[in-house]
Coordinates of C-alpha atoms and ligand atoms in Angstrom, one line a residue:
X27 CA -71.8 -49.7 -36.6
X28 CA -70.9 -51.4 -40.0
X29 CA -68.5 -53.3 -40.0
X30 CA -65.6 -53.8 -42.6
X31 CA -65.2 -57.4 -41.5
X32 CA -66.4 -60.0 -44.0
X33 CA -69.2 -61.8 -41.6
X34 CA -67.0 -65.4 -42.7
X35 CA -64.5 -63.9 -41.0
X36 CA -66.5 -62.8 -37.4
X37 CA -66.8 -66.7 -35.9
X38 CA -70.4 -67.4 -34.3
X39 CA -72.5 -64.6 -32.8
X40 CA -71.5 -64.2 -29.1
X41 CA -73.8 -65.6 -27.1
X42 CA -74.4 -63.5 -24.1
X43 CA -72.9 -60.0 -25.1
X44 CA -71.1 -58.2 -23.0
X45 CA -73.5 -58.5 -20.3
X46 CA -72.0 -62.3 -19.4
X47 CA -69.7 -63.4 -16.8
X48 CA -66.2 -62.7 -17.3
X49 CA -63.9 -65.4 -19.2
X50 CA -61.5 -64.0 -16.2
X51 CA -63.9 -64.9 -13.8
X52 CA -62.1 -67.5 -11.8
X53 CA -58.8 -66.1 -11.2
X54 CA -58.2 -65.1 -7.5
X55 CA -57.0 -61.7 -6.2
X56 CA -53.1 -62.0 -5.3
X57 CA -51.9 -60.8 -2.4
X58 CA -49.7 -57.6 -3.1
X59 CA -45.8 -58.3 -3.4
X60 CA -44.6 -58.4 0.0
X61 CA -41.9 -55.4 -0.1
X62 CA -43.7 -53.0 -2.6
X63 CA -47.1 -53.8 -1.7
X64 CA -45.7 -51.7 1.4
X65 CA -45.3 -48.6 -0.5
X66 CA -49.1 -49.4 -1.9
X67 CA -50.4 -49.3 1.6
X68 CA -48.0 -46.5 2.5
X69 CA -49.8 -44.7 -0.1
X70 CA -53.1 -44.7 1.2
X71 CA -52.6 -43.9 4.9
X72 CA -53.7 -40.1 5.2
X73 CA -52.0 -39.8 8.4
X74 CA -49.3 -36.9 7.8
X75 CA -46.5 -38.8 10.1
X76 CA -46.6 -41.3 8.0
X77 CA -42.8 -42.8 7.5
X78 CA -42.0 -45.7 4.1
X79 CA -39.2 -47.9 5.6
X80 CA -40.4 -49.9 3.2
X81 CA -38.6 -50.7 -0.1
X82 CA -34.7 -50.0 -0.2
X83 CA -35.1 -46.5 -1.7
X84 CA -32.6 -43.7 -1.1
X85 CA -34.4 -40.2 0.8
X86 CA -32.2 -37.3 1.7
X87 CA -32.9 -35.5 5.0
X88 CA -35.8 -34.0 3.4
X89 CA -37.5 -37.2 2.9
X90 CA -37.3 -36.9 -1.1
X91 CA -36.2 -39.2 -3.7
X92 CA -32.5 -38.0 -5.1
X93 CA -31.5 -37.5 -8.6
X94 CA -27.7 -37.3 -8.1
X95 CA -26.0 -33.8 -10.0
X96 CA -23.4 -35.9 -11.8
X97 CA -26.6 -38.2 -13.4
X98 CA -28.5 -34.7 -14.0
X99 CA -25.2 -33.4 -15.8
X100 CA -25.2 -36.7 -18.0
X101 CA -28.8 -36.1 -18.8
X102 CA -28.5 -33.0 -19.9
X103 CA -25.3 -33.9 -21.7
X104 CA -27.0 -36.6 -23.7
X105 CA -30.5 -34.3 -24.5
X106 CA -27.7 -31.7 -26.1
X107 CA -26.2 -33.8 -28.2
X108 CA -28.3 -33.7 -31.4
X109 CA -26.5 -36.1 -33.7
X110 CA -27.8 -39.0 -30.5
X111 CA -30.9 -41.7 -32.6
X112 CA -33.2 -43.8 -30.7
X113 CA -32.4 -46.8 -32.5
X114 CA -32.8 -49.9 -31.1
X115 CA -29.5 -51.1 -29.4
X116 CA -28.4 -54.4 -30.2
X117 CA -29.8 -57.4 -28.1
X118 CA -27.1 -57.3 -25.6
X119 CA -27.6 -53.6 -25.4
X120 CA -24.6 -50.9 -25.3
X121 CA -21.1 -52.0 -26.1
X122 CA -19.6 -49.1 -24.0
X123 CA -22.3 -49.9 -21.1
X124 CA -21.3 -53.8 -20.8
X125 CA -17.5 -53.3 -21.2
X126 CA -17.5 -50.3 -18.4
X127 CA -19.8 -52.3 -16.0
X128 CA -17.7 -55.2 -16.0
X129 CA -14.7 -53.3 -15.4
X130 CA -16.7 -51.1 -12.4
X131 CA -17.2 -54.6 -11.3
X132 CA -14.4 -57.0 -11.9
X133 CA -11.7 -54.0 -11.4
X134 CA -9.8 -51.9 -14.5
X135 CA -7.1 -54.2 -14.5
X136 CA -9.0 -57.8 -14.1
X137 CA -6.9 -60.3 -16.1
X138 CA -10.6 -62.0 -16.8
X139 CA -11.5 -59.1 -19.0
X140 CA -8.0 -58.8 -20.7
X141 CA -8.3 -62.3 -22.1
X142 CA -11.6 -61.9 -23.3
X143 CA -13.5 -64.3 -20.9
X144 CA -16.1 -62.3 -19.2
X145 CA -19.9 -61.6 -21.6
X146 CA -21.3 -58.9 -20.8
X147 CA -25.0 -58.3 -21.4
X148 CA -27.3 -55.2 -20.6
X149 CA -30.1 -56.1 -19.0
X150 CA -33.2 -55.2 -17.3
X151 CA -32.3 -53.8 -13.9
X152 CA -30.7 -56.4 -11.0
X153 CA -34.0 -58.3 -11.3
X154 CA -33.9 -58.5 -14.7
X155 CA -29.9 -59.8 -15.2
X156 CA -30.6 -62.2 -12.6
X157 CA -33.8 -63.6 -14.6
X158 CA -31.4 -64.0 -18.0
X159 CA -28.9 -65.4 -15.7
X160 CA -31.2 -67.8 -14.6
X161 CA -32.7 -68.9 -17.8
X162 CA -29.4 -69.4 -19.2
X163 CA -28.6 -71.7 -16.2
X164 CA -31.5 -73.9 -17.2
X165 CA -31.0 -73.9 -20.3
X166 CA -27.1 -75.0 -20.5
X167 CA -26.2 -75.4 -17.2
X168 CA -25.9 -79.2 -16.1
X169 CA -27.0 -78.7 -12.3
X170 CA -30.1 -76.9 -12.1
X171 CA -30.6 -76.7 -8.0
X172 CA -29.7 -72.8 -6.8
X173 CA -28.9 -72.7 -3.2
X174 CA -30.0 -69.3 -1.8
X175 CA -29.6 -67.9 1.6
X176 CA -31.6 -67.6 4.4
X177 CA -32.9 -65.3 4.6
X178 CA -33.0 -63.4 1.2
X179 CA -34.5 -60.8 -0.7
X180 CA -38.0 -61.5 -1.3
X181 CA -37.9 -62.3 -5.2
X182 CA -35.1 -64.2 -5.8
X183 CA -36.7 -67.5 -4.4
X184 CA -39.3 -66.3 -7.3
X185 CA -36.7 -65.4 -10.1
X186 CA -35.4 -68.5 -10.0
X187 CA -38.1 -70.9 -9.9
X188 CA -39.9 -69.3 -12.3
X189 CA -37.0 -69.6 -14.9
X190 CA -37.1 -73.5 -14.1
X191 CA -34.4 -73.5 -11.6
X192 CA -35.0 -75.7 -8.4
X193 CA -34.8 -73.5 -5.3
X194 CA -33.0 -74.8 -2.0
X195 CA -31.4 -72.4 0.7
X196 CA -28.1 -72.5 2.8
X197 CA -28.4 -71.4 6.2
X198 CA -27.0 -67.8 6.8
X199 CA -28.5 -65.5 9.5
X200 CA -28.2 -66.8 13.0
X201 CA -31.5 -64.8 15.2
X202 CA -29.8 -65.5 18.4
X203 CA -26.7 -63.8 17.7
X204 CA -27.9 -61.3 15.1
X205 CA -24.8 -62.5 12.8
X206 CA -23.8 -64.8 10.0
X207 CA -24.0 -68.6 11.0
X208 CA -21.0 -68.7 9.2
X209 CA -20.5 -72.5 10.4
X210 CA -24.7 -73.2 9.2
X211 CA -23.2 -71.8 6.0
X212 CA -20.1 -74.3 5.6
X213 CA -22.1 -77.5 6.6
X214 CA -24.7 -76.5 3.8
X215 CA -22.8 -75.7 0.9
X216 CA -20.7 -78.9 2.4
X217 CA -23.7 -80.5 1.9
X218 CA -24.8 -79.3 -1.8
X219 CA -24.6 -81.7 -4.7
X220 CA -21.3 -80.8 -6.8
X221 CA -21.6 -78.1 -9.5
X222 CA -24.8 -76.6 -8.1
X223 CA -25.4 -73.4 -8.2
X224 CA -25.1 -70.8 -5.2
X225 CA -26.5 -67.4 -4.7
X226 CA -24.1 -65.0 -2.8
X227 CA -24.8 -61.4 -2.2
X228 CA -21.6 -59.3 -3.2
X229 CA -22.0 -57.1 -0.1
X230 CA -25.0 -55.5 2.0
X231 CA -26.9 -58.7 2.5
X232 CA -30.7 -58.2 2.0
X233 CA -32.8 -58.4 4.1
X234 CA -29.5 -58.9 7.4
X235 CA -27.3 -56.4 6.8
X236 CA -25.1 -58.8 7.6
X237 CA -21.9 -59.5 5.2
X238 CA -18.8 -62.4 5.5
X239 CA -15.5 -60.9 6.8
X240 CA -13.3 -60.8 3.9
X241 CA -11.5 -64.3 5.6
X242 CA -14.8 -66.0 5.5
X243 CA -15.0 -64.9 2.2
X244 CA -11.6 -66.6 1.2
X245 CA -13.0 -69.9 3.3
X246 CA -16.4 -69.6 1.2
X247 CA -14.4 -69.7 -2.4
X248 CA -12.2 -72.5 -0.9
X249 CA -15.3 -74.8 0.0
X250 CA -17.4 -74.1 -3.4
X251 CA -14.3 -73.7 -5.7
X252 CA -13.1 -77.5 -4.2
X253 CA -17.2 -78.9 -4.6
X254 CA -17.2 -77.1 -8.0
X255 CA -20.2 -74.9 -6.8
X256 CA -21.0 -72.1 -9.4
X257 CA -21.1 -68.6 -7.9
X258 CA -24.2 -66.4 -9.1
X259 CA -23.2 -63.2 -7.5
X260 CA -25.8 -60.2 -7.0
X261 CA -24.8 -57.6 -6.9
X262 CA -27.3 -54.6 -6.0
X263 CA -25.6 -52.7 -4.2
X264 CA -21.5 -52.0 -4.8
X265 CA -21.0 -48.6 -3.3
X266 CA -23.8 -48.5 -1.3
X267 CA -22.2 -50.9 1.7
X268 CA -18.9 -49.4 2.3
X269 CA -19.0 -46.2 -0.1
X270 CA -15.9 -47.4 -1.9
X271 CA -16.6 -49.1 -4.9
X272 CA -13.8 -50.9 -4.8
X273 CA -15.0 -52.6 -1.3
X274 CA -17.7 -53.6 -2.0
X275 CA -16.9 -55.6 -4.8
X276 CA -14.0 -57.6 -2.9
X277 CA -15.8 -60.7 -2.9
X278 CA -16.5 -60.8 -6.3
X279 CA -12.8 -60.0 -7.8
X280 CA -11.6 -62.8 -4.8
X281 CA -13.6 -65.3 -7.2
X282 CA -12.4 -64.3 -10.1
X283 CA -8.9 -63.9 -9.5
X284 CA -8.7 -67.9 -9.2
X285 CA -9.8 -68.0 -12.6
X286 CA -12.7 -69.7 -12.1
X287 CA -15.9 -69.4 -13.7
X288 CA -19.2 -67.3 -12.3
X289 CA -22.1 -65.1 -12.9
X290 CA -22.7 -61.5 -11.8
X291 CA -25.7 -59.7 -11.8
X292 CA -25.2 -55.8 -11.4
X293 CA -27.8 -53.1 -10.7
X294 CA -27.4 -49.3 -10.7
X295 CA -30.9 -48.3 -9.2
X296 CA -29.1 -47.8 -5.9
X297 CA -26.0 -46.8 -6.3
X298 CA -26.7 -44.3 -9.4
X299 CA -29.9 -44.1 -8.4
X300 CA -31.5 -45.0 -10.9
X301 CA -34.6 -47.2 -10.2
X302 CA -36.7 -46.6 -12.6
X303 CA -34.7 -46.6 -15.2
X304 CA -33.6 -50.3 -14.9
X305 CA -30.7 -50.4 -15.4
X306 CA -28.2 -53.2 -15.2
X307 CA -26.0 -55.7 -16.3
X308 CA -25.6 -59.7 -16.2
X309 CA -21.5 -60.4 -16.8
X310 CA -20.5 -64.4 -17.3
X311 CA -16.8 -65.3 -16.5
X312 CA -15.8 -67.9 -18.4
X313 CA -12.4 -70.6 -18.7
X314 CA -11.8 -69.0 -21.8
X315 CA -12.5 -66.5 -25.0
X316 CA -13.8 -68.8 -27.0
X317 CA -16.5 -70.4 -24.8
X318 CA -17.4 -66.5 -23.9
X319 CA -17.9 -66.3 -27.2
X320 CA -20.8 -69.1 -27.5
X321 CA -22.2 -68.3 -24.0
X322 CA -22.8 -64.9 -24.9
X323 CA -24.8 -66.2 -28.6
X324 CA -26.6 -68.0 -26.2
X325 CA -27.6 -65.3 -24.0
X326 CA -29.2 -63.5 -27.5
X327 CA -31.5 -66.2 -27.8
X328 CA -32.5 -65.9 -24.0
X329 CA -33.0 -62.1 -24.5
X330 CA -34.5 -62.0 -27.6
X331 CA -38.0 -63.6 -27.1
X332 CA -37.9 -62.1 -23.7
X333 CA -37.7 -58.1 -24.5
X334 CA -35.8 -58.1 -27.6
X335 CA -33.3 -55.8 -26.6
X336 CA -32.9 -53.3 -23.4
X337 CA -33.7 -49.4 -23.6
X338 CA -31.2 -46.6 -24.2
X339 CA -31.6 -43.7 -22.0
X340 CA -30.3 -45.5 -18.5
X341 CA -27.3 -47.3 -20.2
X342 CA -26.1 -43.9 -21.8
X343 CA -26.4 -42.4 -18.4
X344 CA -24.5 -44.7 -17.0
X345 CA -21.7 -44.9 -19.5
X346 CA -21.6 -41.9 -19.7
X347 CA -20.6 -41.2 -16.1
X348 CA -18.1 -44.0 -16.2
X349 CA -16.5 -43.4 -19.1
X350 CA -15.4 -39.2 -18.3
X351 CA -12.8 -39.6 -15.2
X352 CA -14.3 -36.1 -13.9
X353 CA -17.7 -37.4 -14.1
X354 CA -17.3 -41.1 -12.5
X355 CA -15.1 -39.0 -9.7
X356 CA -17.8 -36.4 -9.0
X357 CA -20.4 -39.7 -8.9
X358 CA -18.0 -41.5 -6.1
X359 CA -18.0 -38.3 -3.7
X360 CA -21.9 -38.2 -4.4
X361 CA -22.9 -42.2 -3.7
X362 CA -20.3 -42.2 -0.5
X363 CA -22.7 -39.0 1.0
X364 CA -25.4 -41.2 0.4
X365 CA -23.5 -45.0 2.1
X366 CA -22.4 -41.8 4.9
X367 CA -25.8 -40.4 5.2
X368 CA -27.0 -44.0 6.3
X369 CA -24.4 -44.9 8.5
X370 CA -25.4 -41.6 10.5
X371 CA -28.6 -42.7 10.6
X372 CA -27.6 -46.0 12.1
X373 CA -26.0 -44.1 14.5
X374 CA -28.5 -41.8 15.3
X375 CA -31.1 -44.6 15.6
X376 CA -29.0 -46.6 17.6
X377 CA -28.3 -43.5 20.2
X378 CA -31.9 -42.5 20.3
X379 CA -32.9 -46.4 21.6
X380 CA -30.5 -46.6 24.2
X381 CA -31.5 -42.5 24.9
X382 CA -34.9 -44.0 26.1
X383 CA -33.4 -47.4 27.4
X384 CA -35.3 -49.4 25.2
X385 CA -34.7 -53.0 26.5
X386 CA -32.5 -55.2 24.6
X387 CA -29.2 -55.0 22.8
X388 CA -29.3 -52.8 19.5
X389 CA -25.9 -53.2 18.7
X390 CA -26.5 -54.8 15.7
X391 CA -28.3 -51.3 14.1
X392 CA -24.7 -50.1 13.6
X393 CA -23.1 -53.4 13.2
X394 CA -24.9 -54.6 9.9
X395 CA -24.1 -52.8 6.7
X396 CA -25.8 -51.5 3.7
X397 CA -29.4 -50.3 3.3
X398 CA -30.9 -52.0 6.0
X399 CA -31.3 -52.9 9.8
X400 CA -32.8 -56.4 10.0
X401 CA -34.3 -55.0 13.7
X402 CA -35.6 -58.3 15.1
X403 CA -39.3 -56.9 15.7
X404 CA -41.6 -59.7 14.8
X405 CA -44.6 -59.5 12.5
X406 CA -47.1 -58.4 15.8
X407 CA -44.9 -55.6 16.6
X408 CA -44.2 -54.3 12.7
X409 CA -47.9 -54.4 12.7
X410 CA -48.4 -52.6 15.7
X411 CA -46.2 -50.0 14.8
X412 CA -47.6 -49.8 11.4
X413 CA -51.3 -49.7 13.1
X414 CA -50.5 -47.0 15.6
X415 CA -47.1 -45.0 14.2
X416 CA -47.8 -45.2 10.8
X417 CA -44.7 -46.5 10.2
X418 CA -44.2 -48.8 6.9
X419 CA -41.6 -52.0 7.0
X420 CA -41.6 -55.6 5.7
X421 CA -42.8 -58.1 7.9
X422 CA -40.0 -59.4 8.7
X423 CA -38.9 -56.4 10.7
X424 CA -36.6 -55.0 8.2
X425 CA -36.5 -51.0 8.1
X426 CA -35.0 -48.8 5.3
X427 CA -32.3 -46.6 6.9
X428 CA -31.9 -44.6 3.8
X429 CA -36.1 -43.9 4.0
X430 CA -34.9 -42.6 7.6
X431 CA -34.3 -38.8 8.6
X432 CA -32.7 -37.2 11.4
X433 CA -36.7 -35.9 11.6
X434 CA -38.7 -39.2 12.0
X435 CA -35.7 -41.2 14.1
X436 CA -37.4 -39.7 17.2
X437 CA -41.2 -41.0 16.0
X438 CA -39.6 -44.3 14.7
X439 CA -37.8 -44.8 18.1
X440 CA -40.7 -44.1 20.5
X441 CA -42.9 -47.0 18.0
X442 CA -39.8 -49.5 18.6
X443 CA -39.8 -48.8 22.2
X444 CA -43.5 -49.2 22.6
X445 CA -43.5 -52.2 20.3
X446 CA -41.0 -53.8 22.3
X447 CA -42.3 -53.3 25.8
X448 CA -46.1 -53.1 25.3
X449 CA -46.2 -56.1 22.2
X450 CA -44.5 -59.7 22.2
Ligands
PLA16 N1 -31.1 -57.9 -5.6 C1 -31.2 -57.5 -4.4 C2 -30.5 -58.2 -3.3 C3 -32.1 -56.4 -4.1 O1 -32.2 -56.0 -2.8 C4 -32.8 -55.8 -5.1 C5 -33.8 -54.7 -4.9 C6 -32.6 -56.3 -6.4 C7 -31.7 -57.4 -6.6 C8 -33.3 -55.7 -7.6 O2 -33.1 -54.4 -7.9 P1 -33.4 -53.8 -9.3 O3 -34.1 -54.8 -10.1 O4 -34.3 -52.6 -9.0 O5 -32.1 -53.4 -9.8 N2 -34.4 -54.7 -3.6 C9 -35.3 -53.5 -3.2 C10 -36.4 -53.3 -4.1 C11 -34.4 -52.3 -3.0 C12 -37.3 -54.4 -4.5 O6 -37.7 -55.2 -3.7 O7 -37.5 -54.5 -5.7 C13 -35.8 -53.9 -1.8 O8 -36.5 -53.1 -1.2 O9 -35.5 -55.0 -1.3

C-alpha cells in the first residue's frame, strides 16, 4: 500500500518485519490478582455447583447481582431529563456529589463541614480515592510511612507503595482468639514514629470481620491524636456493617469531632451497589478553611495528569438519591435488606455447622460483621474445597456471605466439614 508518509519521515527500514521476536518478549506472566483472579477461575469451572465466595459482591437469594429500585428509579430519572449534557465535570468532579458524600459521611450537622474545612473530591471508586489520597500524602505530607493492619484487604499494601508511600502494618487480628489484638494494636501505633500515617477501616474490617468496640475506638483516637498519627480512614462499606448509616460511620465522626485533621476515602460499590460504576469520594479534614482551600488545588494537580476528571453517570446516581429525602429513605430500607440478608446468612451458616457437629468453635461466623467471615480454613483446605466443591474463596480462608444463599449453605457446609476433618 502507498504510503502518504514522506519516506524522511519513516526512520530505517525494520529489520526483521513482523516476523521477529517480540520487543515484549521478556516480560513475565503475572500471577492473577489474588481476590479477582478468583472470579477468573470461577469463571471457567463448568461444574454447575459452582459457588463465587470470592470478591465482596452483593447476590440475592437467587444468586444474581442486584441493581437496587431506588438506583433504577434515579436512572431512569436522569435518562428523562433532556436538558442533562455529557460535559466533562470539573476535575474534582460533581459539586452536589462531594458536598452530599461528605455529609452521608461526616453527619448533616458536622461542625467540620460548616466551617468550611473538609475538601471533597470525586474520585475513582474506594480504590481510586484512596490512590489520590495517597499521592497527595507523598507529595505534601511530611511523614511518608502508612501503617496498615494486619491483615488487610489485599490492595491497599499495593495502593500505597505504588504512590511512593512506605508500607509498615500494626498488628490487628489475633488467630487464636479470632478477635482484635486490641493490645498488639496499642503497642504498635505506640510504637509508630510521630505524625505517620495510619490506615483504619471505618467499619466491617476486610478481610476479619472484625471491628473495635466503639470504647476501643475512643482509646484508638486518644493514642494517635496524642502521637500526632494522621488517620486515613476507608471507608467501603458504611451501611453495609450495621445497616444504619449512621453506625457505621461512628468511628469516623469520633475523629472528627476533636477537630483534628484526617482523610476519608468513601466507596458506593457496596452500599449503592454500584461497582462498576466507580464511584467514590476522597474528603480531607482540615484545621481550617483556608488550608482546605490550598489542599484541595493540590488535589487538582494530583487528579489531573492522573484521569483528568471522573465520569458523570455514577456521581448523578448517587446525588441524586441523596439529595430527594423520599429517595435516600427508600435506598436505607433497601441497603439494611441487603446488611439483614447477610446477617441471616451468618446465621444460617453458623446453624448448619454445628447441625453436622463440625468440630471446632464457629462462633465467630456470627460474631464478625460486614461482608465477610474470615473462617480460619487454611490455604490446603480452601484448596480442597475449591478442588472438590467447587467452591471459590481467597486463600486466606475468607468467604463472601453476601455471594451465599439459603441454597448453597448446605453444599458450602458439607465442604467446611470435610475440609476440616479429612484436611489439615
Ligand atoms: N477498601 C476496602 C477495604 C475494600 O474491601 C474494597 C473492595 C475497596 C476499598 C475498593 O472498592 P472499590 O474500589 O470497588 O470501591 N474490596 C472487594 C473488591 C469488595 C476488590 O477486591 O476489589 C473485595 O472483594 O475485597
Amino acid at each position: 500500500m502507498a504510503s502518504t508518509i514522506p519516506d524522511e519521515m519513516l526512520g530505517p527500514a525494520p529489520t526483521s518485519g513482523s516476523h521477529g521476536p517480540s520487543v515484549f518478549a521478556d516480560v513475565v506472566q503475572a500471577p492473577e490478582d489474588p481476590i479477582l483472579g478468583v472470579t477468573v477461575a470461577y469463571n471457567k469451572d463448568p461444574s454447575p455447583v459452582k459457588v463465587n465466595l470470592g470478591v465482596g459482591a452483593y447476590r440475592t437469594e437467587e444468586g444474581k447481582p442486584l441493581v437496587l429500585n431506588v438506583v433504577r428509579r434515579a436512572e431512569q430519572m436522569l435518562v428523562n431529563d433532556g436538558s442533562r449534557v455529557k460535559e466533562y465535570l470539573p476535575i474534582t468532579g460533581l459539586a452536589d456529589f462531594n458536598k452530599l458524600s461528605a455529609k452521608l459521611i461526616f453527619g448533616v450537622d458536622s461542625p467540620a463541614i460548616q466551617e468550611k474545612r473538609v475538601t471533597t473530591v470525586q474520585c475513582l471508586s474506594g480504590t481510586g480515592s484512596l490512590r489520590v489520597g495517597a499521592e497527595f500524602l507523598a507529595r505534601h505530607y511530611h511523614q511518608r510511612t502508612i501503617y496498615i493492619p494486619l491483615p488487610t484487604w489485599g490492595n491497599h499494601p499495593k495502593v500505597f507503595a505504588l504512590a511512593g508511600l512506605f508500607v509498615k502494618t500494626y498488628r490487628y487480628y489475633d488467630p487464636a482468639t479470632r478477635g482484635l489484638n486490641f493490645q498488639g494494636l496499642l503497642e504498635d501505633l505506640s510504637a509508630a514514629p510521630s505524625g505517620a500515617i495510619v490506615l483504619l477501616h471505618a467499619c466491617a474490617h476486610n478481610p476479619t470481620g472484625v471491628d473495635p468496640t466503639f470504647e476501643q475506638w475512643e482509646q484508638i483516637r486518644q493514642l494517635m491524636r496524642s502521637k500526632t498519627l494522621l488517620p486515613f480512614f476507608d471507608s467501603a462499606y458504611q451501611g453495609f456493617a450495621s445497616g444504619n448509616l449512621d453506625a457505621d460511620a461512628q468511628s469516623v465522626r469520633l475523629f472528627v469531632e476533636d477537630g483534628g485533621e484526617l482523610l476519608a476515602a468513601q466507596s458506593y460499590a457496596k452500599n449503592m451497589g454500584l461497582y462498576g460504576e466507580r464511584v467514590g469520594a476522597l474528603s480531607i479534614v482540615c484545621k481550617t478553611a483556608d488550608v482546605a482551600t490550598k489542599v484541595e488545588s493540590q488535589l487538582k494537580l494530583v487528579i489531573r495528569p492522573m484521569y483528568s476528571s471522573p465520569p458523570i453517570h455514577g456521581a448523578s446516581i448517587v446525588a441524586t438519591i441523596l439529595k430527594d429525602r423520599e429517595m435516600y429513605h427508600e435506598w436505607t430500607i433497601e441497603l439494611k435488606a441487603m446488611a439483614d440478608r447477610i446477617i441471616s446468612m451468618r446465621h444460617q451458616l453458623f446453624e448448619a455447622l454445628r447441625a453436622k457437629g463440625t468440630p471446632g468453635d464457629w462462633t465467630h461466623i456470627i460474631k464478625q460483621i460486614g461482608m465477610f467471615t474470615f473462617t480460619g480454613l487454611n490455604t490446603e483446605q480452601v484448596a480442597f474445597m475449591t478442588k472438590e466443591y467447587h467452591i471459590y474463596m481467597t486463600s486466606d480462608g475468607r468467604i463472601s456471605m453476601a455471594g451465599l444463599s439459603s441454597k448453597t449453605i448446605p453444599h458450602l457446609a458439607d465442604a467446611i466439614h470435610e475440609a476440616i476433618t479429612c484436611v489439615n
